[in-house]
């Protein structure tokens, strides 16, 4: 489904146990951009819907620095390209960027690779930080030629009668509700649509990498491929994401190609890593001091010829509306608590990666320990980091001088 990404792995380190800190775009990217757990940065959805952004969402507060704060003192031009709504000004993710291109990376071909080509050519002699956010295969799932014909069966009996699935540009327009998709035929069609979207995203990724190579920027560039969340296909009775803190919504790819001069060979890394580790890794590779308040750890260690060890005692996850769930992972045990539903779950991921056997009652001591870990989150975070601090202009100059 993703041949271009698979070829890219040959030049990179693939982190096989990578997780987002949240199953939803705003909260996840706030963690990536700040290297802070969601409970600290506080960007999440507060209520399901009432039309007022300020009541529905808690945006990323301006006191939390984002990547440009650290990169600007070193001469970086910072650009983000996405039409995704959570990158609008209100949500706080892009306030420090030099530019945000709102042009739609649309679901129909051709993508605007020609514009990216001109941008690379114009800026290739500058220090650049580019966040390119590709929308497919995000819902609503969409298949375009030639991937619709490759992955979809337009003669499927699922397309007859009253079935309403998402949509393809060669089929009728569809809209779906998870309650309507109980049969295996219908579910397969929707999963095939998702694969068609993956293939489209992979095509675009391949074209961007080809352009980077054409501009002779590839060898010494730090290139990070990841996602802000996973996707559930009824493993726990839901379709999509932002429903839960189960593995299928939190597991994400993380592939990092380090600059060639660092001499880091391609490899498969088995240690667990998180989205909060991306920003400190970026800074470390560029020789920029990493703030002590970061919750994440650099996956690169200067002078090392392999990935750094980002092991940590606890890993925290958070979901706002509709469930207001929290989770912590410790020694392969995963504890999930839903305050709104009054429900707690405990799984031993080594034996039960699908999270099907709730051990909360069978192992109450472990459940109690991890519940207290969540309850004492602030105390633990303060113990393993050094709080947090706003990087002001004064501290920027100190950082640059180091």
Coordinates of C-alpha atoms in Angstrom, one line a residue:
X1 CA 0.0 0.0 0.0
X2 CA 2.9 2.4 0.8
X3 CA 5.9 1.5 -1.4
X4 CA 7.5 5.0 -1.3
X5 CA 7.5 5.0 2.5
X6 CA 8.9 1.5 2.5
X7 CA 11.8 2.6 0.3
X8 CA 12.3 5.6 2.6
X9 CA 12.8 3.2 5.6
X10 CA 16.0 1.9 3.9
X11 CA 17.6 5.3 4.8
X12 CA 16.0 5.8 8.2
X13 CA 15.3 4.4 11.6
X14 CA 11.9 2.9 12.0
X15 CA 10.6 3.0 15.6
X16 CA 8.3 0.0 15.8
X17 CA 6.7 0.9 19.1
X18 CA 5.6 4.5 18.6
X19 CA 2.5 6.1 20.2
X20 CA 0.7 9.4 19.9
X21 CA -0.1 10.9 23.3
X22 CA -3.7 11.4 22.3
X23 CA -6.1 9.9 19.7
X24 CA -7.0 13.3 18.2
X25 CA -5.3 16.0 16.1
X26 CA -5.3 19.1 18.3
X27 CA -4.2 17.4 21.5
X28 CA -1.7 15.2 19.7
X29 CA 0.0 18.0 17.7
X30 CA 0.1 20.2 20.8
X31 CA 2.2 17.4 22.5
X32 CA 4.4 17.1 19.4
X33 CA 4.9 20.9 19.2
X34 CA 5.6 21.4 22.9
X35 CA 7.1 18.1 24.1
X36 CA 4.5 18.2 26.9
X37 CA 1.9 15.6 28.0
X38 CA -1.7 16.7 27.2
X39 CA -2.6 17.2 30.9
X40 CA 0.1 19.9 31.1
X41 CA -0.4 21.7 27.8
X42 CA -4.2 21.5 28.1
X43 CA -5.2 21.7 24.5
X44 CA -8.3 19.5 24.0
X45 CA -12.0 19.4 23.4
X46 CA -14.0 20.4 26.4
X47 CA -17.6 19.8 25.2
X48 CA -18.9 17.9 22.2
X49 CA -20.6 20.7 20.3
X50 CA -22.4 23.9 20.8
X51 CA -21.1 26.1 18.0
X52 CA -18.9 28.3 20.1
X53 CA -15.2 27.5 19.7
X54 CA -14.2 29.1 23.0
X55 CA -16.6 26.9 24.9
X56 CA -16.0 23.8 22.9
X57 CA -12.1 23.8 22.9
X58 CA -9.3 24.6 25.1
X59 CA -6.5 25.9 22.7
X60 CA -2.8 25.7 23.2
X61 CA -2.0 28.5 25.6
X62 CA 0.5 31.1 24.4
X63 CA 2.8 30.5 27.4
X64 CA 3.9 27.1 25.9
X65 CA 6.6 27.5 23.3
X66 CA 6.3 25.7 19.9
X67 CA 9.2 24.7 17.5
X68 CA 9.8 28.2 15.9
X69 CA 10.6 29.6 19.4
X70 CA 13.6 27.3 19.5
X71 CA 14.5 27.4 15.8
X72 CA 14.3 31.1 15.0
X73 CA 17.4 32.1 17.0
X74 CA 19.3 29.7 14.7
X75 CA 18.1 31.3 11.5
X76 CA 15.4 28.9 10.6
X77 CA 12.4 29.8 8.5
X78 CA 9.4 27.9 9.8
X79 CA 6.5 26.9 7.5
X80 CA 3.5 24.7 7.9
X81 CA 1.3 23.6 5.0
X82 CA -2.1 22.3 5.8
X83 CA -5.8 23.3 5.5
X84 CA -6.6 21.3 8.7
X85 CA -8.9 23.5 10.9
X86 CA -7.0 22.8 14.1
X87 CA -4.0 24.8 12.7
X88 CA -6.2 27.9 12.5
X89 CA -5.1 30.8 14.6
X90 CA -7.6 30.2 17.4
X91 CA -6.1 26.8 18.4
X92 CA -2.6 28.2 19.0
X93 CA -0.4 25.6 17.1
X94 CA 0.9 27.9 14.4
X95 CA 1.1 31.3 16.1
X96 CA 4.9 31.5 16.0
X97 CA 5.4 30.1 12.4
X98 CA 6.6 32.5 9.7
X99 CA 3.9 31.3 7.3
X100 CA 1.0 28.9 7.1
X101 CA -0.1 27.8 3.6
X102 CA -3.8 27.1 3.8
X103 CA -4.0 25.6 0.3
X104 CA -5.8 22.4 0.5
X105 CA -3.7 19.3 0.1
X106 CA -6.8 17.9 -1.4
X107 CA -8.2 14.4 -1.8
X108 CA -8.2 14.6 -5.6
X109 CA -5.1 14.6 -7.8
X110 CA -3.0 16.3 -8.7
X111 CA -1.4 17.5 -5.5
X112 CA 0.3 20.8 -5.7
X113 CA 3.8 19.4 -5.8
X114 CA 4.8 22.0 -8.3
X115 CA 4.2 24.7 -5.7
X116 CA 6.3 22.8 -3.1
X117 CA 9.0 22.4 -5.8
X118 CA 9.1 26.2 -6.3
X119 CA 9.2 26.7 -2.5
X120 CA 12.1 24.4 -2.1
X121 CA 14.0 26.0 -5.0
X122 CA 13.5 29.5 -3.5
X123 CA 14.4 28.5 0.1
X124 CA 17.1 25.8 -0.5
X125 CA 20.0 28.0 0.7
X126 CA 18.1 28.9 3.9
X127 CA 17.6 26.9 7.1
X128 CA 14.1 25.4 6.8
X129 CA 11.6 23.8 9.1
X130 CA 8.7 22.5 7.1
X131 CA 5.7 20.7 8.6
X132 CA 3.7 19.2 5.7
X133 CA 0.4 17.8 7.0
X134 CA -1.1 15.3 4.5
X135 CA -4.8 14.7 5.0
X136 CA -5.6 11.4 3.3
X137 CA -6.4 8.7 4.5
X138 CA -8.3 10.7 7.2
X139 CA -12.1 10.3 7.3
X140 CA -14.2 10.8 5.4
X141 CA -12.4 8.1 3.5
X142 CA -11.9 8.7 -0.1
X143 CA -10.6 6.7 -3.1
X144 CA -9.3 8.4 -6.3
X145 CA -8.0 6.9 -9.6
X146 CA -6.1 4.7 -9.9
X147 CA -6.3 3.6 -6.3
X148 CA -10.1 3.3 -6.3
X149 CA -10.0 0.6 -9.0
X150 CA -7.0 -1.1 -7.4
X151 CA -8.6 -1.4 -3.9
X152 CA -12.3 -1.1 -4.3
X153 CA -14.8 -3.6 -5.7
X154 CA -17.5 -1.6 -7.4
X155 CA -19.5 -4.7 -8.1
X156 CA -19.6 -5.5 -4.4
X157 CA -23.1 -6.4 -3.1
X158 CA -22.5 -3.9 -0.4
X159 CA -23.2 -1.1 -2.9
X160 CA -26.7 -2.3 -3.5
X161 CA -29.8 -1.1 -1.7
X162 CA -29.7 1.4 1.1
X163 CA -26.0 1.0 2.1
X164 CA -24.3 4.3 2.8
X165 CA -20.6 4.1 3.2
X166 CA -18.1 6.9 3.0
X167 CA -17.4 7.8 -0.6
X168 CA -15.3 7.4 -3.7
X169 CA -15.2 9.7 -6.7
X170 CA -16.3 6.8 -9.0
X171 CA -19.1 5.6 -6.8
X172 CA -22.2 7.3 -5.5
X173 CA -21.6 9.9 -2.8
X174 CA -21.8 8.1 0.6
X175 CA -22.1 9.1 4.2
X176 CA -21.8 6.5 7.0
X177 CA -22.7 5.9 10.6
X178 CA -20.9 3.1 12.4
X179 CA -24.3 1.6 13.4
X180 CA -24.9 0.8 9.7
X181 CA -21.7 -1.1 9.2
X182 CA -22.1 -4.3 11.1
X183 CA -21.7 -6.8 8.2
X184 CA -18.2 -8.0 7.1
X185 CA -18.8 -7.0 3.4
X186 CA -19.6 -3.4 4.4
X187 CA -16.7 -3.2 6.8
X188 CA -14.3 -4.6 4.2
X189 CA -15.4 -1.9 1.7
X190 CA -14.7 0.9 4.2
X191 CA -11.3 -0.6 5.1
X192 CA -10.5 -0.8 1.4
X193 CA -11.4 2.9 1.1
X194 CA -8.9 3.6 3.9
X195 CA -6.2 1.7 2.0
X196 CA -6.9 3.7 -1.1
X197 CA -6.3 6.9 0.9
X198 CA -3.1 5.5 2.2
X199 CA -1.9 4.8 -1.3
X200 CA -2.8 8.3 -2.3
X201 CA -0.8 9.8 0.6
X202 CA 2.1 7.5 -0.2
X203 CA 2.2 8.8 -3.8
X204 CA 2.3 12.3 -2.6
X205 CA 5.1 11.5 -0.1
X206 CA 7.1 9.9 -2.9
X207 CA 6.8 13.0 -5.0
X208 CA 7.9 15.3 -2.2
X209 CA 10.9 13.1 -1.4
X210 CA 11.8 13.1 -5.1
X211 CA 11.7 16.9 -5.2
X212 CA 13.9 17.1 -2.1
X213 CA 16.4 14.9 -3.8
X214 CA 16.2 16.9 -7.0
X215 CA 17.1 20.0 -5.0
X216 CA 20.1 18.2 -3.4
X217 CA 18.6 18.6 0.0
X218 CA 17.9 15.0 0.9
X219 CA 21.2 13.7 2.3
X220 CA 21.6 16.4 5.1
X221 CA 18.0 16.9 5.9
X222 CA 16.3 15.6 9.0
X223 CA 13.0 14.0 7.8
X224 CA 10.4 12.8 10.2
X225 CA 7.4 10.7 9.1
X226 CA 4.7 10.2 11.7
X227 CA 0.9 10.6 12.4
X228 CA -1.1 12.4 15.0
X229 CA -3.3 9.4 15.7
X230 CA -4.3 5.9 14.7
X231 CA -7.6 4.6 13.5
X232 CA -10.1 2.1 14.9
X233 CA -11.9 -0.4 12.7
X234 CA -14.4 -1.8 15.2
X235 CA -11.7 -3.5 17.3
X236 CA -13.5 -2.0 20.3
X237 CA -16.9 -1.4 18.5
X238 CA -16.1 2.0 17.0
X239 CA -15.0 3.4 13.7
X240 CA -12.5 6.2 13.3
X241 CA -10.6 7.9 16.1
X242 CA -11.0 10.2 19.1
X243 CA -13.2 7.6 20.8
X244 CA -10.8 5.9 23.2
X245 CA -7.2 5.3 24.4
X246 CA -7.0 1.8 23.0
X247 CA -3.8 0.8 21.1
X248 CA -5.4 1.0 17.6
X249 CA -6.1 4.8 18.1
X250 CA -2.7 5.5 19.7
X251 CA -0.2 3.4 17.7
X252 CA 1.4 5.5 14.9
X253 CA 4.3 5.2 12.6
X254 CA 7.5 7.0 13.4
X255 CA 10.3 7.0 10.8
X256 CA 13.3 9.3 11.1
X257 CA 16.0 9.9 8.5
X258 CA 18.9 11.5 10.2
X259 CA 21.4 13.8 8.3
X260 CA 24.0 11.7 6.5
X261 CA 27.0 13.3 8.2
X262 CA 25.8 11.9 11.5
X263 CA 26.6 8.4 10.3
X264 CA 23.5 6.7 11.8
X265 CA 22.7 3.5 9.8
X266 CA 19.1 2.5 9.0
X267 CA 17.7 0.2 11.7
X268 CA 14.5 -1.1 13.3
X269 CA 14.2 0.2 16.9
X270 CA 12.1 -1.7 19.4
X271 CA 12.1 0.6 22.4
X272 CA 8.8 2.5 23.0
X273 CA 8.8 6.1 21.9
X274 CA 6.2 8.9 22.0
X275 CA 5.1 12.0 20.0
X276 CA 6.6 14.2 22.7
X277 CA 10.1 12.8 21.8
X278 CA 10.1 14.4 18.3
X279 CA 10.8 18.1 19.2
X280 CA 13.8 17.2 21.6
X281 CA 15.1 15.0 18.8
X282 CA 14.9 17.8 16.3
X283 CA 16.8 20.2 18.7
X284 CA 19.5 17.6 19.6
X285 CA 20.3 16.9 15.9
X286 CA 20.7 20.7 15.4
X287 CA 22.9 21.1 18.4
X288 CA 20.2 23.2 20.2
X289 CA 20.0 22.8 23.9
X290 CA 16.9 20.9 25.1
X291 CA 14.9 22.6 27.8
X292 CA 14.8 20.7 31.1
X293 CA 11.0 21.0 31.4
X294 CA 10.4 18.9 28.3
X295 CA 8.5 15.7 29.0
X296 CA 10.0 14.1 25.9
X297 CA 13.5 12.7 25.3
X298 CA 15.8 13.0 22.4
X299 CA 16.0 9.9 20.2
X300 CA 19.4 11.1 19.1
X301 CA 22.5 11.4 21.2
X302 CA 25.4 13.4 19.9
X303 CA 28.4 11.2 19.1
X304 CA 26.4 8.0 19.1
X305 CA 26.0 5.8 16.0
X306 CA 22.6 4.4 17.0
X307 CA 19.3 5.7 18.4
X308 CA 19.4 7.0 22.0
X309 CA 17.5 5.2 24.7
X310 CA 14.2 7.0 25.4
X311 CA 13.1 4.6 28.1
X312 CA 10.8 6.0 30.8
X313 CA 9.0 4.6 33.8
X314 CA 5.5 5.7 32.9
X315 CA 3.9 6.8 29.6
X316 CA 0.8 9.0 29.9
X317 CA -2.1 9.4 27.5
X318 CA -5.2 11.6 27.5
X319 CA -8.5 12.0 25.7
X320 CA -10.9 14.9 26.1
X321 CA -14.5 14.8 25.1
X322 CA -16.6 12.7 24.9
X323 CA -15.1 10.3 27.5
X324 CA -12.4 12.4 29.4
X325 CA -10.2 9.3 29.7
X326 CA -6.6 9.0 31.0
X327 CA -4.2 6.2 30.6
X328 CA -0.8 5.2 31.9
X329 CA 1.5 2.4 30.7
X330 CA 4.0 0.8 33.1
X331 CA 5.9 -2.5 32.6
X332 CA 3.6 -3.6 29.9
X333 CA 0.5 -2.9 32.0
X334 CA -1.9 -0.3 30.7
X335 CA -4.5 1.3 32.9
X336 CA -7.3 3.3 31.5
X337 CA -9.8 5.3 33.6
X338 CA -12.9 7.1 32.3
X339 CA -14.0 9.6 34.9
X340 CA -17.2 10.5 33.1
X341 CA -18.2 6.8 32.8
X342 CA -16.8 5.7 36.1
X343 CA -15.0 2.9 34.4
X344 CA -11.5 1.5 34.9
X345 CA -9.6 -1.0 32.7
X346 CA -6.3 -2.8 33.1
X347 CA -4.6 -4.8 30.4
X348 CA -1.3 -6.7 30.2
X349 CA -0.2 -5.7 26.7
X350 CA 2.5 -8.3 26.3
X351 CA 0.0 -11.1 26.5
X352 CA -3.1 -9.1 25.4
X353 CA -2.1 -6.5 22.7
X354 CA -5.7 -6.3 21.6
X355 CA -6.9 -5.2 25.0
X356 CA -9.7 -7.7 25.3
X357 CA -9.2 -9.0 28.8
X358 CA -9.8 -6.4 31.5
X359 CA -7.7 -7.4 34.6
X360 CA -8.8 -4.5 36.9
X361 CA -10.7 -6.9 39.2
X362 CA -8.3 -9.8 38.8
X363 CA -5.2 -7.7 39.7
X364 CA -6.5 -4.9 42.0
X365 CA -3.1 -4.1 43.4
X366 CA -1.7 -3.2 40.0
X367 CA -4.9 -1.2 39.2
X368 CA -4.7 0.7 42.4
X369 CA -1.0 1.5 41.9
X370 CA -1.6 2.9 38.4
X371 CA -4.7 4.8 39.4
X372 CA -2.5 6.6 42.0
X373 CA 0.1 7.2 39.4
X374 CA -2.5 9.1 37.3
X375 CA -3.8 10.9 40.4
X376 CA -0.3 12.0 41.3
X377 CA 0.6 13.0 37.7
X378 CA 1.8 16.5 38.5
X379 CA 4.0 15.3 41.4
X380 CA 5.7 12.6 39.2
X381 CA 6.2 15.0 36.3
X382 CA 7.8 17.6 38.5
X383 CA 10.1 14.9 39.9
X384 CA 11.4 13.6 36.5
X385 CA 11.5 17.1 34.8
X386 CA 12.0 20.6 36.1
X387 CA 8.6 22.1 35.7
X388 CA 8.1 24.2 32.6
X389 CA 9.1 27.7 31.7
X390 CA 8.3 30.1 28.9
X391 CA 11.2 30.7 26.6
X392 CA 11.4 34.5 26.5
X393 CA 13.6 36.7 24.3
X394 CA 16.2 36.8 27.1
X395 CA 16.4 33.1 27.4
X396 CA 16.5 32.8 23.6
X397 CA 19.8 34.7 23.5
X398 CA 21.2 32.5 26.2
X399 CA 20.2 29.4 24.3
X400 CA 21.8 30.7 21.1
X401 CA 25.0 31.5 23.0
X402 CA 25.4 28.0 24.3

